[in-house]
Amino acid sequence: MLFEEQRWRADDASGRVIRSRYPGGNQPTDDSTYYPGQLDGPIGPIAADPTALTAQIDTTQPRFLGPTAVIRGLASLLGWRTPNQAARTAILTVLRDTPGITYHPSVTDRAGRTGIGISATADHIRFLLILNPTTGELLAYERAALTPPADSDRNRAFVDDYHLFLVHTHTTSGDNS
């Protein structure tokens, strides 16, 4: 199943999601509005300090769950926010300092863009972030089962969740009407 999402998030945890299913067919577009405090995760922008960023990650995926929680937490934060340069530096610092994280120097996303991969694996599931090697922005997030579940008819590894980020923008103020 393929979805296109357009997301907007304000620092007060309000926002909007417009979701379209492809191919179109009988499936309607979903347009959801979230009022202040309704969206999950920390209030405010992504922290530019590694310690504060770690606390933000912990609000969505507690770090005691291991390195995969860091990858999943960052995917959650970056799926809703566009970090500034200082925050991207903090993200790279947190990833560098997390034991169990694997670096992949060249990974191509499904749009054909080459980035750096950062992954962690637990219970035969790999979580992968693909980052722009120049800017540090998130290009893609992937969750892959490295071995099929016992009750599955699959006989090899497969991707069961993939998010491709094509456009990132940020504004500090504006009219949301």
Backbone as a ProteinNet text record, in pm:
[ID]
protein_1_A
[PRIMARY]
MLFEEQRWRADDASGRVIRSRYPGGNQPTDDSTYYPGQLDGPIGPIAADPTALTAQIDTTQPRFLGPTAVIRGLASLLGWRTPNQAARTAILTVLRDTPGITYHPSVTDRAGRTGIGISATADHIRFLLILNPTTGELLAYERAALTPPADSDRNRAFVDDYHLFLVHTHTTSGDNS
[TERTIARY]
84	0	89.8	53.6	134.1	52.1	110.3	46	138.4	79.9	152.5	97.6	187.2	145	209.7	131	181.7	154.9	259.8	247.7	290.7	217.2	253.4	245.3	342.6	345	391.9	319.4	359.8	429.7	503.2	577	486.4	355.1	262.2	197.9	254	205.2	68.4	39	-78.2	-27.5	-119.3	-74.9	-185.5	-144.1	-238.1	-167.9	-244.9	-194.7	-296	-246.9	-328.7	-267.3	-347.3	-298.4	-379.6	-307.1	-369.6	-317.9	-407.6	-370.4	-353.6	-252.7	-229.9	-230.1	-287.8	-363.2	-493.3	-546.4	-662.9	-783.8	-845.7	-962.4	-1068.8	-1125.2	-1234.1	-1187	-1057.2	-1005.4	-1001.2	-1070.9	-1071	-940.5	-917.8	-806.2	-846.9	-755.1	-780.1	-716.4	-792.5	-743.4	-772.8	-668.9	-686.4	-618.5	-689.6	-636.5	-615.4	-503.3	-469.3	-454.6	-520.3	-517.1	-399.6	-364.3	-246.8	-243.8	-129.6	-109	-156.3	-218.6	-273.8	-172.7	-66.4	32.4	131	172.1	268.7	405.6	487	624.4	641.5	765.1	795.6	741.8	715.4	673.1	798.6	791.8	902.8	986	1087.5	1174.2	1269.1	1336.6	1436.4	1552.2	1593.1	1697.5	1831.6	1907	2040	2150.2	2113.6	2208.2	2188	2293.7	2278.2	2206	2230	2162.9	2013.6	1978.1	1836.7	1770.8	1843.4	1790.2	1764.3	1854.2	1834.3	1705.5	1678.7	1554.4	1433.5	1443.5	1333.8	1310.9	1417.5	1405.7	1336.4	1373.3	1315	1163.5	1109.8	964.7	888	952.7	884.5	934.6	1062.4	1124.7	1232.5	1202.2	1301.4	1431.4	1543.2	1674.7	1711	1651.7	1685.5	1641.8	1559.9	1519.1	1627.8	1739.5	1853.4	1866.8	1966.1	1996	1881.9	1798.1	1686.6	1588.7	1578.6	1490.1	1539.6	1671	1726.4	1688.8	1704.3	1668.5	1518.7	1435.1	1289	1248.5	1309.3	1277.7	1315.1	1432	1472.3	1381.5	1342.4	1249.6	1118.8	1071.8	948.9	966.2	1074	1099	1117	1197.3	1229.1	1114.6	1021.6	904.8	808.7	824.3	735.8	806.5	937	1009.6	1126.7	1165.2	1283.5	1388.7	1491.5	1592	1682.6	1725.1	1823.5	1962	2063.7	2198.6	2249.3	2225.4	2272.2	2202.8	2075.8	2003.1	2053	2083.6	2137.8	2273	2352.4	2480.3	2456.7	2358.4	2324.7	2278.4	2200.2	2152.9	2271.4	2365.5	2483.3	2567.8	2575.4	2650	2583.6	2452.3	2379.7	2398.3	2387.3	2406.8	2549.4	2647.8	2787.9	2812.1	2746.9	2771	2681	2599	2508.5	2571.9	2604	2658.5	2556.6	2605.3	2517.5	2464	2504.5	2464.2	2566.2	2518.6	2606	2599.6	2715.4	2728.1	2743.6	2668.5	2676.8	2713.6	2834.4	2881	2803.4	2735.3	2663.1	2536.8	2421.8	2292.9	2206.5	2135.2	2048.4	1903.8	1831.6	1690.3	1606	1476.1	1388.4	1361.4	1414.7	1407.9	1538.9	1632.8	1760.1	1866.9	1840.7	1938.8	2033.9	2161.9	2261.8	2283.9	2278.8	2300.4	2385.6	2399.7	2466.9	2358.2	2384.9	2288.8	2334.3	2238.6	2262.7	2158.8	2203.3	2107	2135.3	2033.6	2044.6	1949.4	1985.9	1907.8	1877.1	1753.9	1712.4	1602.6	1606.7	1505.7	1484.8	1593.1	1591.3	1517.5	1506.3	1445.5	1548.3	1573.5	1668.7	1593.5	1636.4	1581.9	1691.7	1660	1759.9	1714.4	1802.2	1783.9	1879.3	1832.8	1920.5	1925.1	2046.3	2066	2141.5	2107.9	2180.3	2323.8	2424.6	2562.5	2616	2552.6	2598	2525.7	2393.4	2313.8	2274.9	2276.1	2231.7	2080.9	2006.3	1860.3	1819	1703.6	1650.3	1597.9	1648.2	1599.2	1496	1521.7	1431.2	1447.8	1343.6	1344.6	1288.6	1354	1312.1	1314.2	1211.9	1209.6	1199.9	1295.1	1300.1	1312.7	1232.3	1242.9	1352.3	1458.9	1571.7	1545.4	1458.3	1411.5	1259.1	1191.6	1044.9	988.4	873	809	777.5	776.3	752.4	618.7	518.1	384.8	363.6	471.8	463.5	489	432.5	460.5	582.6	645.9	766.6	886.2	983	1100	1231.3	1223.3	1346	1314.8	1418.3	1402.2	1308.2	1239.5	1149.8	1134	1109.6	1083.8	935.8	903.4	761.9	714.3	807.2	768.6	877.3	835.5	932	872.3	948.6	907.5	1013	969.2	1057.3	1024.2	1122.6	1102.3	1156.3	1066.8	1106.6	1125.4	1048.9	1055.6	1054.9	1145.5	1149.1	1145.5	1055.4	1053.1	1028.6	1058.8	1039.6	1006.2	916.8	886.2	869.5	905.4	892.7	760.8	691.9	560.4	484	354.7	275.3	129.9	51.2	-93.6	-130.1	-191.6	-228.2	-370	-433.1	-571.3	-578.1
-115.9	0	123.9	222.7	342.1	463.4	544.5	666.8	784.2	897.1	1023.2	1101.7	1152.4	1234.5	1371.1	1469.9	1604.6	1635.5	1671.5	1694.4	1835.6	1894.2	2023.2	2007.6	2060.5	2052.7	2185.8	2235.6	2357.4	2318.2	2411.5	2384.3	2353.9	2382.7	2352.1	2214.6	2127.8	1992.2	1991.1	2095.8	2095.2	2069.3	2034.4	2011.5	1962.8	1917.9	1870.5	1765.4	1664	1560.7	1543.8	1551.6	1518.2	1391.8	1286.8	1156.9	1112.8	1072.7	1021.5	881	792.1	653.8	640.6	562.4	537.5	388.7	342.5	424.6	472.3	582.9	650.5	562	518	430.8	487.5	401.9	440.5	495.6	500.9	543	695.2	753.2	899.1	951	1078.1	1145.8	1174.9	1151.1	1179.3	1313.6	1400.5	1532.5	1547.4	1537.7	1541.3	1663.7	1729.5	1844.4	1806	1845.4	1817.1	1949.7	1961.9	2085.5	2083.1	2197.4	2203.1	2088.8	2020.3	1910.9	1775.2	1767.2	1639.9	1550	1605.3	1521.6	1466.6	1341.8	1277.5	1342.6	1317	1364.3	1493	1537.2	1657.7	1783.7	1881.6	2012.8	2088.9	2160.6	2244.2	2181.3	2252.4	2203	2094.7	2029	1929	2000.2	1944.1	2005.3	2007.7	2113.3	2128.7	2079.1	2037.3	1984.3	1833	1753.2	1607.9	1554	1612.9	1567	1595.4	1714.7	1750.3	1666.9	1640.1	1556.1	1414.6	1362.5	1230	1226.3	1331.5	1340.5	1342.8	1412.4	1413.7	1275.1	1206.1	1070.1	980.8	996	915	933.5	1049	1069.4	982.4	938.9	854.3	710.7	692.1	559.7	559	510.5	513	442.6	510.8	459	327.8	298.8	172.2	53.1	77	-29.5	-62	11.7	-19.3	71.7	40.6	129	139.9	37	48.7	156.9	178.4	283.6	421.5	439	567	590.7	488.5	501.1	529.1	453	471.8	607.9	650.2	780.5	894.3	883.8	987.1	988	870.5	864.8	934.1	915.8	981.3	1133.3	1178	1322.6	1385.7	1321.5	1377.9	1366.1	1277.5	1265.6	1382	1460	1573.2	1707	1708.5	1833.3	1841.7	1964.1	1988.2	2049.1	1973.3	2026.6	2128.8	2226.7	2322	2256.4	2327.8	2271	2225.8	2304.5	2266.9	2138.7	2124.2	2002.4	1882.6	1902.2	1791.1	1746.7	1841.8	1807.1	1726.9	1766.9	1692.5	1551.1	1536.8	1405	1315.7	1367.3	1288.1	1253.9	1345.1	1319.8	1207.6	1213.3	1108.2	973.4	971.7	845.8	793.5	882.7	842	781.8	836.8	795.5	680.6	625.3	516.3	382.7	298.9	166.3	83.2	2.7	-86.2	-26.3	96.1	159.7	121.8	89.3	53.7	163.2	199.9	302.4	234.1	281.7	231.6	351.4	354.3	473.6	511.8	417.6	449.7	364.2	429.1	361.5	444	377.7	447.1	431	542.7	535.6	505.3	492.4	452.4	564.7	681.5	790.3	798.1	706.6	703.1	794.1	853.8	942.8	860.6	893	823.1	899.1	826.7	886.3	795.5	834.8	748.3	676.8	552.3	474.4	459	465.3	442.7	340.4	226.2	121.4	59.1	-9.5	-92.3	-209.1	-323.2	-445.2	-507.4	-556.5	-631.3	-728.8	-847.2	-949.7	-971.1	-972	-996	-887.7	-768.5	-654.4	-542.8	-492.8	-383.9	-253.5	-150.8	-16.1	69.4	139.4	211.7	353.8	449.2	586.9	610.3	679.2	721.5	873.8	926.7	1070.2	1128.8	1251.9	1324	1343	1300.4	1308.3	1450.8	1546.2	1684.9	1763.8	1748.9	1830.5	1758.6	1624.5	1548.5	1532.6	1584.8	1570.9	1426.6	1389.8	1255.3	1238.2	1135.6	1101.2	989.9	890.4	775.8	703.4	628	540.9	406.8	299.8	164.8	71.9	-13.1	-123.2	-251.6	-341.9	-465.2	-585.6	-687	-815.4	-894.7	-925.5	-994.5	-1143.6	-1196.9	-1334	-1330	-1404.6	-1399.2	-1461.2	-1412.8	-1472.4	-1619.9	-1698.7	-1843.4	-1873.4	-1792.5	-1818.6	-1749.6	-1707.2	-1633.6	-1724.9	-1689	-1762.6	-1705.6	-1604.9	-1546.3	-1636.6	-1634.3	-1719.3	-1642	-1507.6	-1427.1	-1295.2	-1216.2	-1086.2	-997.3	-904.9	-813.9	-684	-577.1	-446.5	-440.1	-410	-402.2	-260.3	-163.8	-23.9	62.1	159.9	246.3	385.2	485.8	625.3	698	760.3	836	983.3	1063.7	1205.8	1284.7	1346.1	1416	1565.7	1625.1	1768.6	1796.7	1881.7	1929.9	2080.6	2139.4	2285.6	2323.5	2447.8	2498.2	2645.7	2687.3	2829.4	2860.4	2977	3012.7	3079.6	3127	3185.8	3180.8	3202.4	3203.8	3184.3	3201.4	3186.6	3042.4	2971.5	2831.3	2814.3	2922.1	2905.7	2858.4
0	0	0	-75.4	-87.8	-45.1	41.6	87.7	63.4	34.3	35	152.2	236.1	349	340.5	372.2	392.2	538.8	611.4	755.7	790.6	883.8	941.6	1092.1	1162.8	1308.7	1364	1462.4	1532.4	1662.1	1719	1842.3	1960.6	1951	2060.7	2046.3	1960.1	1934	1867.9	1792.2	1705.2	1563.6	1474.2	1337.7	1247.7	1132	1031.9	946.5	903.8	814.5	701.7	580	463.9	404.9	395	348.8	227.1	123.3	1.6	-24.2	-64.3	-95.3	-246	-287.2	-428.9	-455	-565.4	-659.6	-595.8	-646.2	-588.8	-567.4	-672.1	-660.9	-569.7	-484.8	-395.7	-261.8	-240.8	-110.9	-102.1	-6.3	5.8	66.2	46.8	111.7	255	348.3	488.9	521.9	584.3	624.1	773	855.6	1001.2	1060.5	1150.5	1221.8	1367.6	1424.1	1563.5	1636.7	1748.2	1826.9	1924.4	1985.1	2072.8	2174.8	2178	2272.1	2222.4	2106.3	2059.3	1989.4	1933.1	1866.3	1968.6	1948.1	2037.2	2025.3	2124.5	2122.2	2198.6	2206	2283.6	2217.7	2300.2	2252.5	2209.6	2099.7	2056.7	1947	1902.5	1795.5	1846.3	1754.8	1790.7	1860.2	1972.1	2054.2	1982	2004.4	1945.3	2038.3	2157.4	2256	2264.7	2253.5	2256.3	2380.8	2496.8	2618.8	2612.1	2568.3	2554	2444.1	2335.9	2229.1	2279.4	2359.7	2417.9	2500.1	2575.4	2652.5	2559.4	2446.8	2350.1	2291	2256.8	2203	2305.6	2431.8	2539	2551.7	2508.2	2518.1	2419.7	2311.3	2214.2	2217.2	2241.2	2244.3	2351.9	2470.8	2579.4	2540.4	2564.3	2524.2	2593.2	2709.2	2775	2689.6	2586.2	2494.8	2392.9	2397.9	2312.7	2192.3	2107.3	1994.7	1893.3	1881.2	1787.4	1832.7	1963.2	2014.5	1971.6	1964.1	1919.9	1773.3	1690.2	1548.3	1534.3	1604	1595.2	1650.2	1760.1	1817.6	1724.8	1661.3	1566.4	1443.8	1396.8	1283.1	1318.1	1439.9	1484.3	1490.1	1551.3	1560.3	1422.4	1338	1207.4	1107.9	1135.8	1049.9	1063.2	1168.1	1194.7	1197.6	1206.5	1225.4	1128.4	1095.8	1014.4	1105.3	1141	1234.1	1167.6	1246.5	1195.7	1201	1155	1148	1284.7	1387.5	1521.7	1569	1540.9	1579.5	1498.9	1370	1290.7	1345.1	1392.3	1454.7	1582.7	1662.4	1785	1750.8	1644.5	1601.4	1568.5	1490.3	1454.7	1577.1	1672.5	1795.9	1876.2	1889.9	1963.3	1893.9	1761.9	1688.7	1706.7	1698.2	1715.5	1853.6	1954.7	2092	2138.4	2049.8	2086.8	2050.8	2151	2120.7	2043.1	1949.2	1874.4	1745.1	1714.9	1589.7	1482.2	1361.7	1250.6	1144.7	1092.7	989.5	854.1	754.2	617.4	528.9	470.8	401.3	275.4	212.7	90.2	79.3	90.9	81.5	-13	-102.8	-197.3	-153.3	-145.4	-108.7	-232.8	-214.7	-325.5	-424.7	-398.5	-496	-574.6	-547.4	-617.2	-559.7	-441.6	-379	-293.6	-300.6	-220.9	-91	18.6	149.2	234.8	360.6	457.2	536.8	569.1	645.8	788.8	878.6	1020.7	1063	1116.3	1149.5	1285.7	1332.9	1453.6	1433.3	1490.6	1472.3	1607.1	1620.7	1739.8	1698.2	1753.4	1726.6	1577.2	1501.5	1356.7	1278.7	1336.6	1267.4	1263	1141.2	1123.3	1104.1	1175.7	1163.6	1101.5	993.2	915.7	887	914.8	871.9	755.8	652	542.7	548.4	565.5	583	464.3	430	327.2	377.1	300	349.2	361.6	296	301.9	410	417.8	509.9	638	637.6	753.7	761.2	663.1	664.3	637.6	691.7	673.8	531.8	462.7	329.8	337.1	424.2	432.4	565.3	600.2	718	673.6	717	677.3	796.5	803.4	900.4	819.3	840.5	762.8	854.5	825.4	895.3	824.4	895.8	834.2	817.4	900	882.8	891	805.9	807.1	935	980.5	1097.5	1071.3	1177	1164.4	1097.2	1121	1065.3	929.6	864.9	739.1	620.1	505.8	383.1	310.6	369	310.1	338.8	248	267.6	271.3	279	288	356.8	375.8	440.7	359	427.1	356.8	434.4	360.4	419.2	451.6	577.3	613.3	642.6	640.7	658.8	596.1	514.4	447.6	435.4	477.1	466.2	384.3	276.2	189.5	207.4	244	270	151	76.5	-44.5	-24.8	66.2	87.9	237.1	282.4	420.5	415.7	489.3	499.9	644.5	675.7	810.6	802.1	887	900.4	1048.3	1089.5	1231.3	1261.5	1161	1182.5	1051.8	1061	939.5	971.1	871.9	883.1	849.7	943	922.3	869.6	827.5	781.2	637.9
[MASK]
+++++++++++++++++++++++++++++++++++++++++++++++++++++++++++++++++++++++++++++++++++++++++++++++++++++++++++++++++++++++++++++++++++++++++++++++++++++++++++++++++++++++++++++++++

